[in-house]
CSV table of C-alpha atoms and ligand atoms in Angstrom, one decimal:
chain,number,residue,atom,x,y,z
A,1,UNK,CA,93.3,274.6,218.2
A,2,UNK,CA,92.3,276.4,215.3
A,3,UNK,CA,93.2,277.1,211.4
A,4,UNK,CA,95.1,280.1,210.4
A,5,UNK,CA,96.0,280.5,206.8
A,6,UNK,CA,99.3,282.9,206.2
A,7,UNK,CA,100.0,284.5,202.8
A,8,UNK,CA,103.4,286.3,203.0
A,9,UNK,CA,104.0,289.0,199.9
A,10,UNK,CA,106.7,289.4,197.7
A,11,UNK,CA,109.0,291.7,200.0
A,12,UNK,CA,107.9,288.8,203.1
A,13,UNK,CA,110.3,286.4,201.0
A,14,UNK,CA,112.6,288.7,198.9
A,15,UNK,CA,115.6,287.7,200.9
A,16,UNK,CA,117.2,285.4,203.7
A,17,UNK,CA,116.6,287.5,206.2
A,18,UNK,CA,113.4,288.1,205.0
A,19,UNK,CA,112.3,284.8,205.5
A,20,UNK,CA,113.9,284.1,208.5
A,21,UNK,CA,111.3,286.9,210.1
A,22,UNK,CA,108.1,284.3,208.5
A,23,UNK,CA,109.8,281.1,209.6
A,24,UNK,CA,109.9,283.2,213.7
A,25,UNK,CA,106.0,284.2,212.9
A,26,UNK,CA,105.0,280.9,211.8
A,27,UNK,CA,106.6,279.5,214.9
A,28,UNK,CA,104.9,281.6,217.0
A,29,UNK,CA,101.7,280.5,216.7
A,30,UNK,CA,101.0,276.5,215.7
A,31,UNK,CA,97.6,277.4,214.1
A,32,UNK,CA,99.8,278.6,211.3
A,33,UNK,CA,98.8,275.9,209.1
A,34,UNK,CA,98.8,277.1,205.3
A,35,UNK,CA,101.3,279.4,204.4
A,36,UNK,CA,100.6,280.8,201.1
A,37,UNK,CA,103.9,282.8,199.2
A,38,UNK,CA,104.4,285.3,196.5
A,39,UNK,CA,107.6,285.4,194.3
A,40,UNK,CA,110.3,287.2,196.2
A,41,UNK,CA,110.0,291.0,195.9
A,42,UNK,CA,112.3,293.8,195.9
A,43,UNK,CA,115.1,293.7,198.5
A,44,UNK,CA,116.0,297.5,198.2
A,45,UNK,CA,115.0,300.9,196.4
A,46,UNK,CA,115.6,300.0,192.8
A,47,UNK,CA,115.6,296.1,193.3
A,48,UNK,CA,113.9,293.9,190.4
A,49,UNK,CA,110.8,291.7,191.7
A,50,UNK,CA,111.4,288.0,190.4
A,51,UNK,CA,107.8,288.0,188.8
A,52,UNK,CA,109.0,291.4,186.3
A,53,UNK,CA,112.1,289.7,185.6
A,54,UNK,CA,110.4,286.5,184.5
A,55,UNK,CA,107.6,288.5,181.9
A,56,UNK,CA,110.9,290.4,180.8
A,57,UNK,CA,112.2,287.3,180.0
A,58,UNK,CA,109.5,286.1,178.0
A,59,UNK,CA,109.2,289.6,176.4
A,60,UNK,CA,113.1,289.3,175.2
A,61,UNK,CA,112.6,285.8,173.9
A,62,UNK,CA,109.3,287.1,171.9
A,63,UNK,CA,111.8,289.6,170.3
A,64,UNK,CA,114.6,287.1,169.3
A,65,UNK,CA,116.8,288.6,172.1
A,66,UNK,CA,118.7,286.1,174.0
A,67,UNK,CA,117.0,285.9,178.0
A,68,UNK,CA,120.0,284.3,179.0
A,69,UNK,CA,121.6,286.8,181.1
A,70,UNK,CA,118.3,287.7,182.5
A,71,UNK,CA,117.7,284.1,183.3
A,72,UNK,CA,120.7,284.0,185.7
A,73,UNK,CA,119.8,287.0,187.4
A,74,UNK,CA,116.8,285.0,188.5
A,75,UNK,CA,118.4,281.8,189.0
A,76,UNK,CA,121.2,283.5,190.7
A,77,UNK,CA,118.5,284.9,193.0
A,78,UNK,CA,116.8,281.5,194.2
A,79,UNK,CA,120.7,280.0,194.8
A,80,UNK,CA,121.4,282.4,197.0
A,81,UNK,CA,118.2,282.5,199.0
A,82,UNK,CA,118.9,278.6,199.5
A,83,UNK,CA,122.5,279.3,199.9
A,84,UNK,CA,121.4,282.0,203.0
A,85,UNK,CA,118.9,279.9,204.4
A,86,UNK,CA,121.3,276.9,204.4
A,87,UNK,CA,119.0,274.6,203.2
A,88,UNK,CA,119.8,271.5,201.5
A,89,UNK,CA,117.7,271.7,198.3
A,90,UNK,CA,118.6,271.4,194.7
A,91,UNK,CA,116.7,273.7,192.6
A,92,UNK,CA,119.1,272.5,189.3
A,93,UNK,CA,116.3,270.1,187.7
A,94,UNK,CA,113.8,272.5,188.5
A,95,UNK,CA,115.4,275.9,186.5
A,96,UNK,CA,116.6,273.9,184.0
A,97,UNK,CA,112.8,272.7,183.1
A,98,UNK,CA,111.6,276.2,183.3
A,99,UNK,CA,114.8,276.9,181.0
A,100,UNK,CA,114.0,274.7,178.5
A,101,UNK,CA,110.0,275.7,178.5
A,102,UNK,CA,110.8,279.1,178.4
A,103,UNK,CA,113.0,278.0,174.8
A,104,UNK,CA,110.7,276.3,173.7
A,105,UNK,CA,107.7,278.9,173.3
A,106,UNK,CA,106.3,278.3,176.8
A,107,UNK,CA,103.0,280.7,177.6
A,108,UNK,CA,103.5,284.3,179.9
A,109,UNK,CA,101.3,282.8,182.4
A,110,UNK,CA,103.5,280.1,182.7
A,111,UNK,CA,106.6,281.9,183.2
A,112,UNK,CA,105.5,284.2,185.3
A,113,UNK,CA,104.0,281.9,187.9
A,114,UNK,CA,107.4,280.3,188.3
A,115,UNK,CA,108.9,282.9,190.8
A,116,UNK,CA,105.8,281.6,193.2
A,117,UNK,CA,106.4,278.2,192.9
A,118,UNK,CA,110.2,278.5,193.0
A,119,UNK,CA,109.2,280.5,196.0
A,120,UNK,CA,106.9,277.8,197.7
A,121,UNK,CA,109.1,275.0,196.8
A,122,UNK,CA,112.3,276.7,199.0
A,123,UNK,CA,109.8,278.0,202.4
A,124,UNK,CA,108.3,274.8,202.4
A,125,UNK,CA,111.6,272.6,203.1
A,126,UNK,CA,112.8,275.9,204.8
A,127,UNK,CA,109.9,275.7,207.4
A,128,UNK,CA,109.3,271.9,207.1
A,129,UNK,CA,106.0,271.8,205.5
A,130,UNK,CA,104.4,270.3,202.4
A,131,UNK,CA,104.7,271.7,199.0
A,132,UNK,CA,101.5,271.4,197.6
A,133,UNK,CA,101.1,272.8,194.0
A,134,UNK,CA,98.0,274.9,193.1
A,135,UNK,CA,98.0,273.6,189.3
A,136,UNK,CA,95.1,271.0,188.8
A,137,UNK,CA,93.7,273.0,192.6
A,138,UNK,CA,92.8,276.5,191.5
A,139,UNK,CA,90.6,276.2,188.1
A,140,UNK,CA,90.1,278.3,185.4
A,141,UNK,CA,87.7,278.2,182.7
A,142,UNK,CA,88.0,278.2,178.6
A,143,UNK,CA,87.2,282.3,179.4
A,144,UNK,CA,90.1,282.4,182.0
A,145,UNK,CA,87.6,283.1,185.2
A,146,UNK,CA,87.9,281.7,187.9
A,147,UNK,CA,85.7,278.7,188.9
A,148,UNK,CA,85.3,279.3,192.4
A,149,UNK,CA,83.0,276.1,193.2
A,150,UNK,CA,85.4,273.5,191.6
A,151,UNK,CA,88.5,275.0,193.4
A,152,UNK,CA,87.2,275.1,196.5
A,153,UNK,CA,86.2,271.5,196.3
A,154,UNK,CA,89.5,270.6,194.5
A,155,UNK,CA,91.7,272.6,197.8
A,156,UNK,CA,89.7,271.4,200.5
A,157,UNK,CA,90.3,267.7,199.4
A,158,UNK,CA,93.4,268.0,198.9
A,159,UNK,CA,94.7,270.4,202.1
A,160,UNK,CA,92.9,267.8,203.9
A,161,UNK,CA,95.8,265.8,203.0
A,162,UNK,CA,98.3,268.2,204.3
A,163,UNK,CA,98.3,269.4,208.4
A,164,UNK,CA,100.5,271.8,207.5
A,165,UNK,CA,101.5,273.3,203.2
A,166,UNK,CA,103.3,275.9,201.8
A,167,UNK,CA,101.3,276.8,199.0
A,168,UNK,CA,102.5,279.1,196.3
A,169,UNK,CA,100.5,281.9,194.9
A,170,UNK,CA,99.2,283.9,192.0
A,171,UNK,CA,98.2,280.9,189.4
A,172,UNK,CA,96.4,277.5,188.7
A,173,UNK,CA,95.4,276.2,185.7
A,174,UNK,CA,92.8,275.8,182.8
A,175,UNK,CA,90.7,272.8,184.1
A,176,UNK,CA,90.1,272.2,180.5
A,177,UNK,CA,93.9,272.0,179.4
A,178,UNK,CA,95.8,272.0,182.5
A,179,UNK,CA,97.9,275.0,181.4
A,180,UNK,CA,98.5,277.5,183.6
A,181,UNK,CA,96.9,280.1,184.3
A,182,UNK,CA,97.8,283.8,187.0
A,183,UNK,CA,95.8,286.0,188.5
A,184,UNK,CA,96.0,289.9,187.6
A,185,UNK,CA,99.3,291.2,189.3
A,186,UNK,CA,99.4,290.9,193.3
A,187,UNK,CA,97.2,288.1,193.0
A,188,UNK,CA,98.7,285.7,195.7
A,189,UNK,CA,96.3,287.4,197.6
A,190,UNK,CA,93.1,286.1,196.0
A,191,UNK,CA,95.3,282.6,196.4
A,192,UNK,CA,95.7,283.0,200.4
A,193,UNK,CA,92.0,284.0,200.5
A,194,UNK,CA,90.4,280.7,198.4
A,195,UNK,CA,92.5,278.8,200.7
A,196,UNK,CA,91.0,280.2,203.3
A,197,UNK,CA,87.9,279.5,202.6
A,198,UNK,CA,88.6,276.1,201.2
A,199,UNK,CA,90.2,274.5,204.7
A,200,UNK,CA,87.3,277.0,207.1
A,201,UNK,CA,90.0,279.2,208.6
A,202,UNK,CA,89.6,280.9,211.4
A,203,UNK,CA,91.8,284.0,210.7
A,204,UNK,CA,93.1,284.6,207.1
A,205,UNK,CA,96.1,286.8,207.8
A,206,UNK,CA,97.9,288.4,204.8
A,207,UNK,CA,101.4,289.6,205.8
A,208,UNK,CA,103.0,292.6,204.3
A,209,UNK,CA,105.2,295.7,204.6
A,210,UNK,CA,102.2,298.0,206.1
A,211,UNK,CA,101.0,297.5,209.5
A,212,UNK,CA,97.2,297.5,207.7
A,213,UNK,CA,95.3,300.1,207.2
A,214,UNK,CA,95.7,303.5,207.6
A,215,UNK,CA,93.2,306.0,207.9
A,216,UNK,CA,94.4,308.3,205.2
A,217,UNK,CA,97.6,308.6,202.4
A,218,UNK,CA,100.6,308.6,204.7
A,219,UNK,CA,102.1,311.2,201.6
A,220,UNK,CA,99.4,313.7,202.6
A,221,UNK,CA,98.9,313.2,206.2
A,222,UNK,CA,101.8,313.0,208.9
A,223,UNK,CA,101.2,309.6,210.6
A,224,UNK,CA,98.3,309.0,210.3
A,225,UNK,CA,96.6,306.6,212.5
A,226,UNK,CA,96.2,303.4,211.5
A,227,UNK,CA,92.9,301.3,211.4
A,228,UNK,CA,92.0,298.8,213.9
A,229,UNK,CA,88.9,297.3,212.9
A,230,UNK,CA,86.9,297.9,209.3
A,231,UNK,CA,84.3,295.9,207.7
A,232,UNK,CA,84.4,294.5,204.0
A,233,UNK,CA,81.9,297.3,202.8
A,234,UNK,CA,83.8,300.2,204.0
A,235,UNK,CA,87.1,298.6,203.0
A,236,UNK,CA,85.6,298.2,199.4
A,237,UNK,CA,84.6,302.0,199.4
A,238,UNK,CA,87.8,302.9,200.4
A,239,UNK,CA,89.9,300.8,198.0
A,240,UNK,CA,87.6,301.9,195.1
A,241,UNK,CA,89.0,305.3,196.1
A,242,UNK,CA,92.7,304.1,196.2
A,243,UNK,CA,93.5,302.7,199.4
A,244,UNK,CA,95.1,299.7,198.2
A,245,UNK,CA,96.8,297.0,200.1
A,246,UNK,CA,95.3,293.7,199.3
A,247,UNK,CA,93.8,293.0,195.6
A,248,UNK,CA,90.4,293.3,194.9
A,249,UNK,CA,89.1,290.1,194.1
A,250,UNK,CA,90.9,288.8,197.5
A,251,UNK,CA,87.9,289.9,199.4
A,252,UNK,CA,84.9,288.0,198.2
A,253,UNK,CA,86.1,284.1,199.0
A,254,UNK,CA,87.1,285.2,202.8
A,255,UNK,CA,84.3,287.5,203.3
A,256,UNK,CA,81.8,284.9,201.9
A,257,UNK,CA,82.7,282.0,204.1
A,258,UNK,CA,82.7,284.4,207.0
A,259,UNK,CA,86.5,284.5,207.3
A,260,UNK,CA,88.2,288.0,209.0
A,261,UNK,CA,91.3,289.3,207.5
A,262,UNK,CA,94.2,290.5,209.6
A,263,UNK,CA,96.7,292.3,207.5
A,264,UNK,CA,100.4,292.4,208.9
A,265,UNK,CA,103.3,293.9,209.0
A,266,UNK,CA,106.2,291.0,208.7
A,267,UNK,CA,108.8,294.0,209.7
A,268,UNK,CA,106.9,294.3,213.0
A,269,UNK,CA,104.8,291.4,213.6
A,270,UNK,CA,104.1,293.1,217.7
A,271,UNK,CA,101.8,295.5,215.1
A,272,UNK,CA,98.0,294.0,215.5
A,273,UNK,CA,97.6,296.0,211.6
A,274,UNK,CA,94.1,295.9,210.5
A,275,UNK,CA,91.4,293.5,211.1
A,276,UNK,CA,88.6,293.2,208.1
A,277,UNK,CA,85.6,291.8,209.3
A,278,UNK,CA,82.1,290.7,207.6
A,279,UNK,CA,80.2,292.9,209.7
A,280,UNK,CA,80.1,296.6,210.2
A,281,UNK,CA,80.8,297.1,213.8
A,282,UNK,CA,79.4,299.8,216.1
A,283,UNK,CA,82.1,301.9,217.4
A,284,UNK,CA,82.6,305.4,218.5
A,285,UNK,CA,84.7,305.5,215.7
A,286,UNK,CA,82.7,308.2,213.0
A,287,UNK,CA,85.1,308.4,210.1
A,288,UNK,CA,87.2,305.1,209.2
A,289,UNK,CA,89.2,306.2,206.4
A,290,UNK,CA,89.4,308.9,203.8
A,291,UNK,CA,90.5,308.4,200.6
A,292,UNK,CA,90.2,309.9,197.3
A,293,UNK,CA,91.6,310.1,193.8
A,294,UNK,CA,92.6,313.3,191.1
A,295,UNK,CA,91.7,314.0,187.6
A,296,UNK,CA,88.2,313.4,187.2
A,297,UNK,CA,86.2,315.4,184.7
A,298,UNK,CA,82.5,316.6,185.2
A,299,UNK,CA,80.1,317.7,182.5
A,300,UNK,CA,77.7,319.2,183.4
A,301,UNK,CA,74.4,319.2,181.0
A,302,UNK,CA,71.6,322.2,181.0
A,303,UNK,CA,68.3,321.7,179.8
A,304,UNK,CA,65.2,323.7,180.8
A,305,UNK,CA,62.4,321.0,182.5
A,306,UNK,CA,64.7,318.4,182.0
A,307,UNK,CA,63.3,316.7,185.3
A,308,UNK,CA,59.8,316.6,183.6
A,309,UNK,CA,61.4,314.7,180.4
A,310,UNK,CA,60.6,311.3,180.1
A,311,UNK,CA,63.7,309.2,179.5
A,312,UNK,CA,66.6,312.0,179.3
A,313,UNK,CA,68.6,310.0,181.1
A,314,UNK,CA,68.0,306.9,179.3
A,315,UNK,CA,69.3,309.1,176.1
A,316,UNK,CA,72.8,310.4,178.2
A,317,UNK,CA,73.1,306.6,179.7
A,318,UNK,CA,72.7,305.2,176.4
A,319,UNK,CA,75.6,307.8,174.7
A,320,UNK,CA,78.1,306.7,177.3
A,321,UNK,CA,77.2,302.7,176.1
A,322,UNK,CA,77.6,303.5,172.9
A,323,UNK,CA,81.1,305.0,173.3
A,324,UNK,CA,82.0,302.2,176.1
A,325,UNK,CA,82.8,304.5,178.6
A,326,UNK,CA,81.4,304.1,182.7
A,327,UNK,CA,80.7,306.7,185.4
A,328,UNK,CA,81.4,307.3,188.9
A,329,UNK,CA,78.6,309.6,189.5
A,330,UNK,CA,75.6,310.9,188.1
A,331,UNK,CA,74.3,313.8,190.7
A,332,UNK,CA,71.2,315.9,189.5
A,333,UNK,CA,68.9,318.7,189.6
A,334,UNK,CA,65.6,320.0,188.3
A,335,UNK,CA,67.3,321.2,185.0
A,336,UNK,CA,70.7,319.6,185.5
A,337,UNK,CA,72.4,316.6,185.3
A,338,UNK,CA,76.4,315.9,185.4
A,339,UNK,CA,78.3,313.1,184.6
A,340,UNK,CA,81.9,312.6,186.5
A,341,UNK,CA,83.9,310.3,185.0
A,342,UNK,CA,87.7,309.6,185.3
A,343,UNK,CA,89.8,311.3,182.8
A,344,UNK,CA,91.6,307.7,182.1
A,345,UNK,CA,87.9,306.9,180.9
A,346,UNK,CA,87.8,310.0,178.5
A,347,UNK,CA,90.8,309.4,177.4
A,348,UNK,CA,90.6,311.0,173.3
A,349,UNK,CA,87.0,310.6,173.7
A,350,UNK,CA,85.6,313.8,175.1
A,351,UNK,CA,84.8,316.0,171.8
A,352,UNK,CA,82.8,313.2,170.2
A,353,UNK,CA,81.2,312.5,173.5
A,354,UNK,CA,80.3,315.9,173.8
A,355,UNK,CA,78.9,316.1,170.0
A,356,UNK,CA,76.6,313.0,170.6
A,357,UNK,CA,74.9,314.1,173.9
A,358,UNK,CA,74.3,317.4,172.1
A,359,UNK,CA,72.9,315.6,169.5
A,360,UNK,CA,70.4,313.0,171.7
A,361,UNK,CA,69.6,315.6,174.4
A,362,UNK,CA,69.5,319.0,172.9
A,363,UNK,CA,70.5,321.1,175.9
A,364,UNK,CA,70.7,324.3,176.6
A,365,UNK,CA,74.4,324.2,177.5
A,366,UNK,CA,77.1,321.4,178.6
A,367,UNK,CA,80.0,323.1,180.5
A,368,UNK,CA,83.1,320.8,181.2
A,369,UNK,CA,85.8,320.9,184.2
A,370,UNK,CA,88.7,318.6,184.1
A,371,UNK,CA,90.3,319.3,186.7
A,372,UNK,CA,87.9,317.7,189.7
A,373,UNK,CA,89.2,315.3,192.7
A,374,UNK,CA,87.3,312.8,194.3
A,375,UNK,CA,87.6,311.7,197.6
A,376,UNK,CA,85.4,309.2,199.9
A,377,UNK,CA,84.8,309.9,203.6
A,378,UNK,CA,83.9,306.5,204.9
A,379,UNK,CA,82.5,305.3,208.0
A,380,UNK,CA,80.0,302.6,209.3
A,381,UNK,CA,79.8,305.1,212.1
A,382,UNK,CA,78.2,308.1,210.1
A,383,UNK,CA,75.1,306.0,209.6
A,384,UNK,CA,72.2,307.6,211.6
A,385,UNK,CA,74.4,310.0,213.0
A,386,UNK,CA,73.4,313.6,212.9
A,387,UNK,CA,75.8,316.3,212.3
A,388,UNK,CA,79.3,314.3,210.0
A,389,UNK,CA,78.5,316.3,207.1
A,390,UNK,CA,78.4,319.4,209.2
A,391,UNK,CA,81.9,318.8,210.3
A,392,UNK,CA,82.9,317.7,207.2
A,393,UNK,CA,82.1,320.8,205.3
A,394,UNK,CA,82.8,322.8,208.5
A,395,UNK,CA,86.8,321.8,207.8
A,396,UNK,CA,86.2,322.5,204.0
A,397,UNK,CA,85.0,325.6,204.8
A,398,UNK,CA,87.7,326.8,207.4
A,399,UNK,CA,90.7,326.0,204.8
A,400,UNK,CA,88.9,327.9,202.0
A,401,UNK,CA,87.9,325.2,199.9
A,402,UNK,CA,85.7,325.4,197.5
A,403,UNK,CA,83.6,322.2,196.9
A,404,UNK,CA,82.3,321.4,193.9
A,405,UNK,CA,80.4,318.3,194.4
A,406,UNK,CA,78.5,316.0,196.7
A,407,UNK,CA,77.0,312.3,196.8
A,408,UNK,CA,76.2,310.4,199.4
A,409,UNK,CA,74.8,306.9,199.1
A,410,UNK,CA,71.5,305.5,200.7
A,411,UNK,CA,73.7,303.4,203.2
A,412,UNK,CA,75.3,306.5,204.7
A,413,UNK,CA,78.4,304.7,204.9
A,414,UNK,CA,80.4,307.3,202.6
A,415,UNK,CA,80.4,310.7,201.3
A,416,UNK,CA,81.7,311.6,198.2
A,417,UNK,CA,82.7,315.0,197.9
A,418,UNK,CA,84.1,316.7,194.6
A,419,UNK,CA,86.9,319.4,194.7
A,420,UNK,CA,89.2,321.1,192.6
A,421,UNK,CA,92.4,319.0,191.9
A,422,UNK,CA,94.6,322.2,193.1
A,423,UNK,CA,92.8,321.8,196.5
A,424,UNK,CA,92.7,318.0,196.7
A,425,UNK,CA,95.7,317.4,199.5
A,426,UNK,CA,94.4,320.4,201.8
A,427,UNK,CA,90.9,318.9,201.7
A,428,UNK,CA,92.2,315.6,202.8
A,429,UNK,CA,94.2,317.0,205.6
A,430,UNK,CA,91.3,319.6,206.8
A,431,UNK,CA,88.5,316.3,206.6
A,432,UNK,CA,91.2,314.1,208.8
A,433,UNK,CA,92.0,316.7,211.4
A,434,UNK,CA,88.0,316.9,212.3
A,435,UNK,CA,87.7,313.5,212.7
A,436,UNK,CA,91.4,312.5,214.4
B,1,LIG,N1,104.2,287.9,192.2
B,1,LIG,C1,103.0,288.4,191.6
B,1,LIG,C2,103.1,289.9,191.4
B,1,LIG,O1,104.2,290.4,191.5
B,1,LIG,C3,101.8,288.1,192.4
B,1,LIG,C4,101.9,288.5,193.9
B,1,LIG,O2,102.9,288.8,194.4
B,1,LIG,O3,100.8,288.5,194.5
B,1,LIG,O4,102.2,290.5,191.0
């Protein structure tokens, strides 16, 4: 028998019914050991998640405005779930504690992890399992980062306890003060992936409302198909790019303990969704996703020899320091260089930004076009293999689009290609049709 860890997302608990479909997929398979929950989600178009109403909360209480009614939205929320699911649970001493700290000046951190482990608390006597807090478990230092050593020590002896938890997600606390402390937003994830690591899981499955991955944006493409099999470095190039479905930070604790990720669709669990492995796997497969994002801005910087100046670059690197402000890509030429940088990034700074290259790199010219798209082509298949650019650009090229930039890494894993914003959802459509 072996370890699977579950984490179930917000809309995976937002109602009876809901978790009626995770108590059927935790029975189907006993290696369902840890089940790791967000806050219930939104039931409908429109719907409130628990975690926004608890931050609203504190936010009206910061303003002198009475939460009250707010309050019993939320509590109204977790009675009926327990009323649905016919458990016999009393969450009264619980919400009235929360009540009280939330009067008395309580932190946002606090308040908003409550929807989790109001969550936990009900799935675990709903499936039968242990309740076992992550306060004093998942540790955060005086800097709020996590301390990844000390809460995998602290989990592993403590799930050793436990054959089978509901765990709740998004927060621990300071192992300095015991306060506590959330993740960024959707964080549950990063929860259900240091368990995994903590109790060696064989499978870390993260259930959602997507059957995984999908090759492309659904909004741009017709169905597109979804993706069976990707490895954490392609996944990372593609989420940089947009295609997001677990957080960020979820990755590293799974990938580096050697645990796969199988993302889910609770809504149709016969789905196999995606599987996110630590290796890139050989396959015929050439393309595994295409992603991309709009409103990027290039400049693009003249100077005659600049290839022959010694420490040019060093001058332009050292003006984007200076005004705080990263890059995506730095593509060159004999007497050009151009910076693309989102246009969030710019945001009010581009005339003096402008003013000070001029002023450390005397050009010739800068031009500047605001208007660019991004989007990654990515694929552990495209390494050593002749000819994917050629098809690439051969689509471009067929539906009259103009490209305006290209960058392809060393690992030949992605290719960046720049194009006019106007042109961004034809491109996407003309790249996924050659490689379908
Ligand atoms: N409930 C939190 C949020 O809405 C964390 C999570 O669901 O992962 O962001």
């Amino acid at each position: 028998m072996g370890i699977k860890v579950a984490k179930f997302g917000g809309s995976s608990v937002a109602d009876g019914i809901q978790l009626a479909k995770l108590k059927e997929i935790v029975e189907a398979d006993a290696d369902r050991k840890y089940i790791i929950v967000s806050a219930p989600g939104k039931r409908f178009d429109g719907d409130n998640k628990i975690t926004d109403l608890l931050y609203m909360c504190k936010a009206q209480k910061d303003q002198n405005i009475p939460a009250d009614q707010l309050f019993q939205v939320i509590t109204d929320r977790f009675n009926a779930l327990v009323l649905s699911l016919g458990l016999d649970v009393n969450l009264t001493g619980e919400i009235q504690t929360i009540r009280k700290n939330l009067e008395e000046g309580c932190s946002a951190d606090y308040i908003a992890s409550r929807g989790e482990y109001l969550s936990a608390i009900v799935t675990a006597a709903y499936l039968g399992y242990d309740f076992v807090d992550t306060a004093g478990l998942i540790l955060f230092d005086k800097k709020g980062r996590l301390m990844a050593e000390e809460t995998n020590e602290a989990l592993a002896a403590e799930l050793a306890k436990h054959e089978r938890a509901v765990i709740p997600g998004f927060y621990g606390s300071s192992a300095e003060t015991g306060e506590i402390k959330v993740f960024s937003r959707g964080g549950s994830d990063i929860t259900g992936s240091l368990v995994a690591r903590a109790v060696a899981a064989d499978m870390y499955e993260n259930w959602t409302d997507v059957s995984g991955f999908l090759m492309t944006d659904p909004r741009i493409v017709d169905n597109p198909k979804p993706i069976e099999r990707i490895s954490y470095i392609e996944l990372r190039e593609l989420a940089y790019m947009g295609a997001n479905v677990l957080h960020e930070d979820a990755i590293y604790p799974a990938r580096n303990a050697g645990v796969p990720i199988n993302i889910r669709n609770t809504n149709k669990p016969e789905d196999p969704g995606t599987i996110i492995t630590a290796e890139m796997e050989a396959s015929d497969r050439i393309v595994s996703g295409i992603a991309g994002h709009k409103n990027f801005t290039v400049i693009a910087i003249y100077k005659n020899t600049l290839n022959a100046e010694v420490g040019i670059i060093r001058k332009l690197l050292s003006v984007l320091e200076d005004n705080n402000i990263s890059f995506e890509h730095m593509p060159s030429g004999i007497d050009t260089v151009s910076l693309v940088i989102s246009n969030d990034e710019l945001d009010g700074k581009l005339d003096d930004l402008i003013e000070q290259i001029e002023a450390r790199m005397k050009p010739d010219s800068i031009e500047v076009h605001d208007d660019i798209a991004l989007l990654a082509v990515v694929g552990a298949g495209m390494d050593r293999k002749p000819g994917t650019s050629a098809r690439i650009f051969t689509a471009l090229a067929e539906n009259n689009v103009n490209i305006r930039m290209i960058d392809q890494g060393s690992s030949e894993i992605n290719i960046i290609i720049g194009v006019s914003n106007d042109d961004f959802e034809t491109a996407i459509r003309a790249i996924y049709k050659a490689f379908e």
